[in-house]
Every structure is written in C-alpha cells, then in structure tokens.
JSON list of C-alpha atoms in Angstrom, two decimals:
[
{"chain": "A", "resi": 19, "resn": "LYS", "atom": "CA", "xyz": [0.00, 0.00, 0.00]},
{"chain": "A", "resi": 20, "resn": "LYS", "atom": "CA", "xyz": [2.87, 2.37, 0.78]},
{"chain": "A", "resi": 21, "resn": "ILE", "atom": "CA", "xyz": [4.42, 1.75, -2.65]},
{"chain": "A", "resi": 22, "resn": "ALA", "atom": "CA", "xyz": [1.09, 2.35, -4.39]},
{"chain": "A", "resi": 23, "resn": "LEU", "atom": "CA", "xyz": [0.62, 5.57, -2.41]},
{"chain": "A", "resi": 24, "resn": "ALA", "atom": "CA", "xyz": [4.16, 6.72, -3.23]},
{"chain": "A", "resi": 25, "resn": "ASN", "atom": "CA", "xyz": [3.60, 6.00, -6.93]},
{"chain": "A", "resi": 26, "resn": "ALA", "atom": "CA", "xyz": [0.33, 7.93, -6.85]},
{"chain": "A", "resi": 27, "resn": "LEU", "atom": "CA", "xyz": [2.06, 10.91, -5.18]},
{"chain": "A", "resi": 28, "resn": "VAL", "atom": "CA", "xyz": [4.86, 10.87, -7.77]},
{"chain": "A", "resi": 29, "resn": "LYS", "atom": "CA", "xyz": [2.27, 10.81, -10.58]},
{"chain": "A", "resi": 30, "resn": "LEU", "atom": "CA", "xyz": [0.33, 13.65, -8.95]},
{"chain": "A", "resi": 31, "resn": "ALA", "atom": "CA", "xyz": [3.47, 15.76, -8.57]},
{"chain": "A", "resi": 32, "resn": "SER", "atom": "CA", "xyz": [4.36, 15.08, -12.20]},
{"chain": "A", "resi": 33, "resn": "ASP", "atom": "CA", "xyz": [0.85, 16.02, -13.36]},
{"chain": "A", "resi": 34, "resn": "LEU", "atom": "CA", "xyz": [0.92, 19.24, -11.33]},
{"chain": "A", "resi": 35, "resn": "THR", "atom": "CA", "xyz": [4.33, 20.20, -12.72]},
{"chain": "A", "resi": 36, "resn": "ALA", "atom": "CA", "xyz": [3.16, 19.53, -16.28]},
{"chain": "A", "resi": 37, "resn": "ALA", "atom": "CA", "xyz": [-0.03, 21.54, -15.73]},
{"chain": "A", "resi": 38, "resn": "SER", "atom": "CA", "xyz": [1.93, 24.37, -14.18]},
{"chain": "A", "resi": 39, "resn": "THR", "atom": "CA", "xyz": [4.43, 24.49, -17.07]},
{"chain": "A", "resi": 40, "resn": "HIS", "atom": "CA", "xyz": [1.59, 24.16, -19.53]},
{"chain": "A", "resi": 41, "resn": "ALA", "atom": "CA", "xyz": [-0.30, 27.10, -17.99]},
{"chain": "A", "resi": 42, "resn": "GLU", "atom": "CA", "xyz": [2.90, 29.14, -17.80]},
{"chain": "A", "resi": 43, "resn": "VAL", "atom": "CA", "xyz": [3.67, 28.56, -21.49]},
{"chain": "A", "resi": 44, "resn": "GLY", "atom": "CA", "xyz": [0.10, 29.48, -22.43]},
{"chain": "A", "resi": 45, "resn": "LYS", "atom": "CA", "xyz": [0.32, 32.74, -20.47]},
{"chain": "A", "resi": 46, "resn": "LEU", "atom": "CA", "xyz": [3.72, 33.64, -21.95]},
{"chain": "A", "resi": 47, "resn": "ILE", "atom": "CA", "xyz": [2.44, 33.03, -25.47]},
{"chain": "A", "resi": 48, "resn": "ARG", "atom": "CA", "xyz": [-0.73, 35.07, -24.89]},
{"chain": "A", "resi": 49, "resn": "ASP", "atom": "CA", "xyz": [1.34, 37.97, -23.52]},
{"chain": "A", "resi": 50, "resn": "ILE", "atom": "CA", "xyz": [3.74, 37.90, -26.50]},
{"chain": "A", "resi": 51, "resn": "LEU", "atom": "CA", "xyz": [0.90, 37.78, -29.04]},
{"chain": "A", "resi": 52, "resn": "LYS", "atom": "CA", "xyz": [-0.99, 40.62, -27.33]},
{"chain": "A", "resi": 53, "resn": "LYS", "atom": "CA", "xyz": [2.09, 42.83, -27.35]},
{"chain": "A", "resi": 54, "resn": "LYS", "atom": "CA", "xyz": [3.17, 42.04, -30.89]},
{"chain": "A", "resi": 55, "resn": "PHE", "atom": "CA", "xyz": [-0.30, 42.03, -32.53]},
{"chain": "A", "resi": 56, "resn": "PRO", "atom": "CA", "xyz": [-2.69, 44.07, -30.36]},
{"chain": "A", "resi": 57, "resn": "GLN", "atom": "CA", "xyz": [-5.34, 44.35, -33.12]},
{"chain": "A", "resi": 58, "resn": "THR", "atom": "CA", "xyz": [-5.71, 40.56, -33.48]},
{"chain": "A", "resi": 59, "resn": "LYS", "atom": "CA", "xyz": [-7.71, 38.39, -31.08]},
{"chain": "A", "resi": 60, "resn": "PHE", "atom": "CA", "xyz": [-5.95, 35.08, -30.49]},
{"chain": "A", "resi": 61, "resn": "SER", "atom": "CA", "xyz": [-7.37, 32.00, -28.85]},
{"chain": "A", "resi": 62, "resn": "THR", "atom": "CA", "xyz": [-4.91, 29.75, -27.00]},
{"chain": "A", "resi": 63, "resn": "LYS", "atom": "CA", "xyz": [-6.30, 26.43, -25.85]},
{"chain": "A", "resi": 64, "resn": "ALA", "atom": "CA", "xyz": [-4.42, 23.84, -23.87]},
{"chain": "A", "resi": 65, "resn": "ALA", "atom": "CA", "xyz": [-4.88, 20.14, -24.36]},
{"chain": "A", "resi": 66, "resn": "ASN", "atom": "CA", "xyz": [-5.89, 18.16, -21.27]},
{"chain": "A", "resi": 67, "resn": "ASP", "atom": "CA", "xyz": [-2.68, 16.14, -21.31]},
{"chain": "A", "resi": 68, "resn": "GLY", "atom": "CA", "xyz": [-0.46, 19.22, -20.96]},
{"chain": "A", "resi": 69, "resn": "ASN", "atom": "CA", "xyz": [1.55, 18.44, -24.09]},
{"chain": "A", "resi": 70, "resn": "ARG", "atom": "CA", "xyz": [-0.09, 20.76, -26.59]},
{"chain": "A", "resi": 71, "resn": "ILE", "atom": "CA", "xyz": [-1.29, 24.32, -27.07]},
{"chain": "A", "resi": 72, "resn": "ASP", "atom": "CA", "xyz": [-3.50, 25.29, -30.03]},
{"chain": "A", "resi": 73, "resn": "ILE", "atom": "CA", "xyz": [-3.40, 28.90, -31.20]},
{"chain": "A", "resi": 74, "resn": "THR", "atom": "CA", "xyz": [-6.13, 30.13, -33.55]},
{"chain": "A", "resi": 75, "resn": "TRP", "atom": "CA", "xyz": [-7.07, 33.56, -34.93]},
{"chain": "A", "resi": 76, "resn": "ILE", "atom": "CA", "xyz": [-8.96, 35.24, -37.76]},
{"chain": "A", "resi": 77, "resn": "ASP", "atom": "CA", "xyz": [-7.09, 37.30, -40.36]},
{"chain": "A", "resi": 78, "resn": "GLY", "atom": "CA", "xyz": [-4.10, 39.14, -38.80]},
{"chain": "A", "resi": 79, "resn": "PRO", "atom": "CA", "xyz": [-0.51, 37.90, -39.12]},
{"chain": "A", "resi": 80, "resn": "SER", "atom": "CA", "xyz": [0.55, 34.90, -41.19]},
{"chain": "A", "resi": 81, "resn": "THR", "atom": "CA", "xyz": [0.98, 31.50, -39.59]},
{"chain": "A", "resi": 82, "resn": "ASP", "atom": "CA", "xyz": [4.72, 31.66, -40.27]},
{"chain": "A", "resi": 83, "resn": "LYS", "atom": "CA", "xyz": [5.04, 34.85, -38.21]},
{"chain": "A", "resi": 84, "resn": "ILE", "atom": "CA", "xyz": [3.28, 33.24, -35.25]},
{"chain": "A", "resi": 85, "resn": "ASP", "atom": "CA", "xyz": [5.29, 30.02, -35.59]},
{"chain": "A", "resi": 86, "resn": "ASP", "atom": "CA", "xyz": [8.50, 32.08, -35.44]},
{"chain": "A", "resi": 87, "resn": "LEU", "atom": "CA", "xyz": [7.33, 33.85, -32.28]},
{"chain": "A", "resi": 88, "resn": "VAL", "atom": "CA", "xyz": [6.39, 30.69, -30.37]},
{"chain": "A", "resi": 89, "resn": "HIS", "atom": "CA", "xyz": [9.27, 28.51, -31.60]},
{"chain": "A", "resi": 90, "resn": "ASP", "atom": "CA", "xyz": [11.22, 28.67, -28.32]},
{"chain": "A", "resi": 91, "resn": "TYR", "atom": "CA", "xyz": [8.24, 27.30, -26.38]},
{"chain": "A", "resi": 92, "resn": "ARG", "atom": "CA", "xyz": [8.26, 24.02, -28.32]},
{"chain": "A", "resi": 93, "resn": "ALA", "atom": "CA", "xyz": [10.25, 21.31, -26.56]},
{"chain": "A", "resi": 94, "resn": "GLY", "atom": "CA", "xyz": [11.28, 19.75, -29.86]},
{"chain": "A", "resi": 95, "resn": "ARG", "atom": "CA", "xyz": [9.71, 18.18, -32.90]},
{"chain": "A", "resi": 96, "resn": "PHE", "atom": "CA", "xyz": [8.24, 14.91, -34.07]},
{"chain": "A", "resi": 97, "resn": "ASP", "atom": "CA", "xyz": [10.37, 13.01, -36.59]},
{"chain": "A", "resi": 98, "resn": "GLY", "atom": "CA", "xyz": [8.10, 10.95, -38.82]},
{"chain": "A", "resi": 99, "resn": "GLN", "atom": "CA", "xyz": [11.05, 9.05, -40.32]},
{"chain": "A", "resi": 100, "resn": "THR", "atom": "CA", "xyz": [12.04, 7.51, -37.00]},
{"chain": "A", "resi": 101, "resn": "ASP", "atom": "CA", "xyz": [8.56, 7.77, -35.41]},
{"chain": "A", "resi": 102, "resn": "SER", "atom": "CA", "xyz": [10.07, 9.54, -32.41]},
{"chain": "A", "resi": 103, "resn": "TYR", "atom": "CA", "xyz": [10.06, 12.92, -30.69]},
{"chain": "A", "resi": 104, "resn": "GLU", "atom": "CA", "xyz": [13.36, 14.80, -30.78]},
{"chain": "A", "resi": 105, "resn": "HIS", "atom": "CA", "xyz": [13.88, 17.11, -27.81]},
{"chain": "A", "resi": 106, "resn": "LYS", "atom": "CA", "xyz": [15.93, 20.25, -28.38]},
{"chain": "A", "resi": 107, "resn": "ALA", "atom": "CA", "xyz": [18.36, 21.77, -25.90]},
{"chain": "A", "resi": 108, "resn": "ASN", "atom": "CA", "xyz": [16.93, 24.25, -23.40]},
{"chain": "A", "resi": 109, "resn": "PRO", "atom": "CA", "xyz": [19.93, 26.06, -21.88]},
{"chain": "A", "resi": 110, "resn": "ASN", "atom": "CA", "xyz": [17.81, 29.06, -20.77]},
{"chain": "A", "resi": 111, "resn": "LYS", "atom": "CA", "xyz": [15.28, 26.80, -19.00]},
{"chain": "A", "resi": 112, "resn": "VAL", "atom": "CA", "xyz": [12.36, 28.32, -20.90]},
{"chain": "A", "resi": 113, "resn": "PRO", "atom": "CA", "xyz": [9.08, 26.59, -19.99]},
{"chain": "A", "resi": 114, "resn": "ARG", "atom": "CA", "xyz": [7.94, 24.51, -22.97]},
{"chain": "A", "resi": 115, "resn": "VAL", "atom": "CA", "xyz": [5.34, 22.07, -24.23]},
{"chain": "A", "resi": 116, "resn": "GLN", "atom": "CA", "xyz": [5.80, 19.31, -26.79]},
{"chain": "A", "resi": 117, "resn": "TYR", "atom": "CA", "xyz": [3.50, 20.70, -29.45]},
{"chain": "A", "resi": 118, "resn": "ILE", "atom": "CA", "xyz": [2.19, 24.12, -30.45]},
{"chain": "A", "resi": 119, "resn": "PHE", "atom": "CA", "xyz": [-0.23, 24.16, -33.35]},
{"chain": "A", "resi": 120, "resn": "THR", "atom": "CA", "xyz": [-1.13, 27.40, -35.12]},
{"chain": "A", "resi": 121, "resn": "LYS", "atom": "CA", "xyz": [-4.10, 27.95, -37.41]},
{"chain": "A", "resi": 122, "resn": "ARG", "atom": "CA", "xyz": [-5.30, 31.17, -38.99]},
{"chain": "A", "resi": 123, "resn": "GLU", "atom": "CA", "xyz": [-8.77, 31.44, -40.46]},
{"chain": "A", "resi": 124, "resn": "ILE", "atom": "CA", "xyz": [-9.55, 33.94, -43.20]},
{"chain": "A", "resi": 125, "resn": "SER", "atom": "CA", "xyz": [-12.73, 35.98, -42.71]},
{"chain": "A", "resi": 126, "resn": "GLU", "atom": "CA", "xyz": [-15.47, 35.99, -45.33]},
{"chain": "A", "resi": 127, "resn": "ASP", "atom": "CA", "xyz": [-14.85, 39.72, -45.98]},
{"chain": "A", "resi": 128, "resn": "VAL", "atom": "CA", "xyz": [-11.19, 39.08, -46.83]},
{"chain": "A", "resi": 129, "resn": "LYS", "atom": "CA", "xyz": [-12.11, 36.03, -48.94]},
{"chain": "A", "resi": 130, "resn": "GLN", "atom": "CA", "xyz": [-14.69, 38.00, -50.94]},
{"chain": "A", "resi": 131, "resn": "GLU", "atom": "CA", "xyz": [-12.23, 40.83, -51.59]},
{"chain": "A", "resi": 132, "resn": "LEU", "atom": "CA", "xyz": [-9.60, 38.30, -52.66]},
{"chain": "A", "resi": 133, "resn": "VAL", "atom": "CA", "xyz": [-12.06, 36.52, -54.96]},
{"chain": "A", "resi": 134, "resn": "LYS", "atom": "CA", "xyz": [-12.77, 39.85, -56.70]},
{"chain": "A", "resi": 135, "resn": "THR", "atom": "CA", "xyz": [-9.04, 40.57, -57.07]},
{"chain": "A", "resi": 136, "resn": "LEU", "atom": "CA", "xyz": [-8.19, 37.08, -58.32]},
{"chain": "A", "resi": 137, "resn": "SER", "atom": "CA", "xyz": [-11.15, 36.94, -60.72]},
{"chain": "A", "resi": 138, "resn": "LYS", "atom": "CA", "xyz": [-10.01, 40.24, -62.22]},
{"chain": "A", "resi": 139, "resn": "LYS", "atom": "CA", "xyz": [-6.38, 39.05, -62.37]},
{"chain": "A", "resi": 140, "resn": "TYR", "atom": "CA", "xyz": [-7.19, 35.73, -64.12]},
{"chain": "A", "resi": 141, "resn": "GLY", "atom": "CA", "xyz": [-10.14, 36.94, -66.19]},
{"chain": "A", "resi": 142, "resn": "PHE", "atom": "CA", "xyz": [-12.75, 34.45, -64.92]},
{"chain": "A", "resi": 143, "resn": "ASP", "atom": "CA", "xyz": [-14.81, 33.73, -61.79]},
{"chain": "A", "resi": 144, "resn": "VAL", "atom": "CA", "xyz": [-12.33, 31.84, -59.59]},
{"chain": "A", "resi": 145, "resn": "THR", "atom": "CA", "xyz": [-15.17, 30.45, -57.44]},
{"chain": "A", "resi": 146, "resn": "ASP", "atom": "CA", "xyz": [-16.12, 28.21, -60.38]},
{"chain": "A", "resi": 147, "resn": "ASP", "atom": "CA", "xyz": [-14.14, 25.10, -59.38]},
{"chain": "A", "resi": 148, "resn": "ASN", "atom": "CA", "xyz": [-14.39, 23.48, -62.82]},
{"chain": "A", "resi": 149, "resn": "GLU", "atom": "CA", "xyz": [-13.04, 26.56, -64.61]},
{"chain": "A", "resi": 150, "resn": "CYS", "atom": "CA", "xyz": [-10.45, 27.16, -61.89]},
{"chain": "A", "resi": 151, "resn": "PHE", "atom": "CA", "xyz": [-9.17, 23.60, -62.14]},
{"chain": "A", "resi": 152, "resn": "LYS", "atom": "CA", "xyz": [-9.16, 23.67, -65.95]},
{"chain": "A", "resi": 153, "resn": "ARG", "atom": "CA", "xyz": [-7.17, 26.91, -66.12]},
{"chain": "A", "resi": 154, "resn": "LEU", "atom": "CA", "xyz": [-5.05, 26.91, -62.94]},
{"chain": "A", "resi": 155, "resn": "HIS", "atom": "CA", "xyz": [-4.92, 23.21, -62.01]},
{"chain": "A", "resi": 156, "resn": "CYS", "atom": "CA", "xyz": [-6.34, 23.83, -58.54]},
{"chain": "A", "resi": 157, "resn": "TYR", "atom": "CA", "xyz": [-9.71, 24.41, -56.89]},
{"chain": "A", "resi": 158, "resn": "ALA", "atom": "CA", "xyz": [-10.88, 27.80, -55.59]},
{"chain": "A", "resi": 159, "resn": "ASN", "atom": "CA", "xyz": [-10.16, 27.02, -51.92]},
{"chain": "A", "resi": 160, "resn": "GLU", "atom": "CA", "xyz": [-6.60, 26.00, -52.74]},
{"chain": "A", "resi": 161, "resn": "LEU", "atom": "CA", "xyz": [-6.08, 29.13, -54.82]},
{"chain": "A", "resi": 162, "resn": "ILE", "atom": "CA", "xyz": [-7.30, 31.30, -51.92]},
{"chain": "A", "resi": 163, "resn": "TRP", "atom": "CA", "xyz": [-5.07, 29.39, -49.49]},
{"chain": "A", "resi": 164, "resn": "ARG", "atom": "CA", "xyz": [-2.04, 29.89, -51.78]},
{"chain": "A", "resi": 165, "resn": "GLU", "atom": "CA", "xyz": [-2.73, 33.62, -52.02]},
{"chain": "A", "resi": 166, "resn": "THR", "atom": "CA", "xyz": [-3.21, 34.10, -48.26]},
{"chain": "A", "resi": 167, "resn": "ARG", "atom": "CA", "xyz": [-0.74, 31.76, -46.55]},
{"chain": "A", "resi": 168, "resn": "GLU", "atom": "CA", "xyz": [2.19, 34.18, -46.45]},
{"chain": "A", "resi": 169, "resn": "LYS", "atom": "CA", "xyz": [0.23, 37.45, -46.23]},
{"chain": "A", "resi": 170, "resn": "SER", "atom": "CA", "xyz": [-0.87, 39.34, -43.14]},
{"chain": "A", "resi": 171, "resn": "PHE", "atom": "CA", "xyz": [-4.26, 41.06, -43.05]}
]
C-alpha cells in the first residue's frame, strides 16, 4: 500500500508540474501575441494532457510569423522518419510544451475581396471550381489558401 501511495504521489506531482508548465507557457504566449499584434484576437487552448497548445485567430498575421514567435516554447519536434520525438536543448530553462499548433482562419470579408481581385487578375470567376481547375490546375479554396498563406491582413 505504501508503494502504491508513493507512486500515486509521484504521478500527482508530475501532473501538477506539467499543468503548471503548460499554464505558464500558455500565459507567456498570450502575452507575446498581445504585445506584438494588439489588433488581433488570439485563442490559445491547452490540451488536457499538458503536451499541446493550439493557437487560432482570424485574419491578422501569417501563420509563419506566429510560428517564429512561439518557436522557443516548443520542446522539440516529431520526426516521422524515426517515429520519435526529438527534444531540443533548453539552456535558458524556458518553460515549454511538446506541441504548439497554429491555425489562422480567413474571414469571409477578406475572402470576398480576394475573390474579386483574383477573378479580375485571371479573367474568370475563380469560385467556379471546374473553370479554376481547368485553367489553374487547382480548386478555388486551394487558390485562396495559396494567395493568403504568407500574407498578413
């Protein structure tokens, strides 16, 4: 019984440490994003297991810009070739989580403006998937994604 209790206490301490680090990373990221992009409303959600933070927003900065800002808070990366997680050095003892996922949505207003611009540029209605695929070898959603992925709004 003593061993079981000791194991339970060790697990509890580990869970509390993970949750604490997880919350700390979330707060640090929110503070950085607020300072750097005050006009954009970000949502940061933590996974229950304490290993992941999801960041979402509408319009605003590109995903690459956000990925660059939060890079130091990732503990490493998953290597699909070896099916393993590679931890990176942390000499400054920055609190980190295993995964940070970023996803920007594009508002309907921005999409509509882009559709007008692209339709004018290509000389046809780019929302017509058949025509878009025939002329540009991609569907409308992919064309919009290509045009927006590196831009900030």
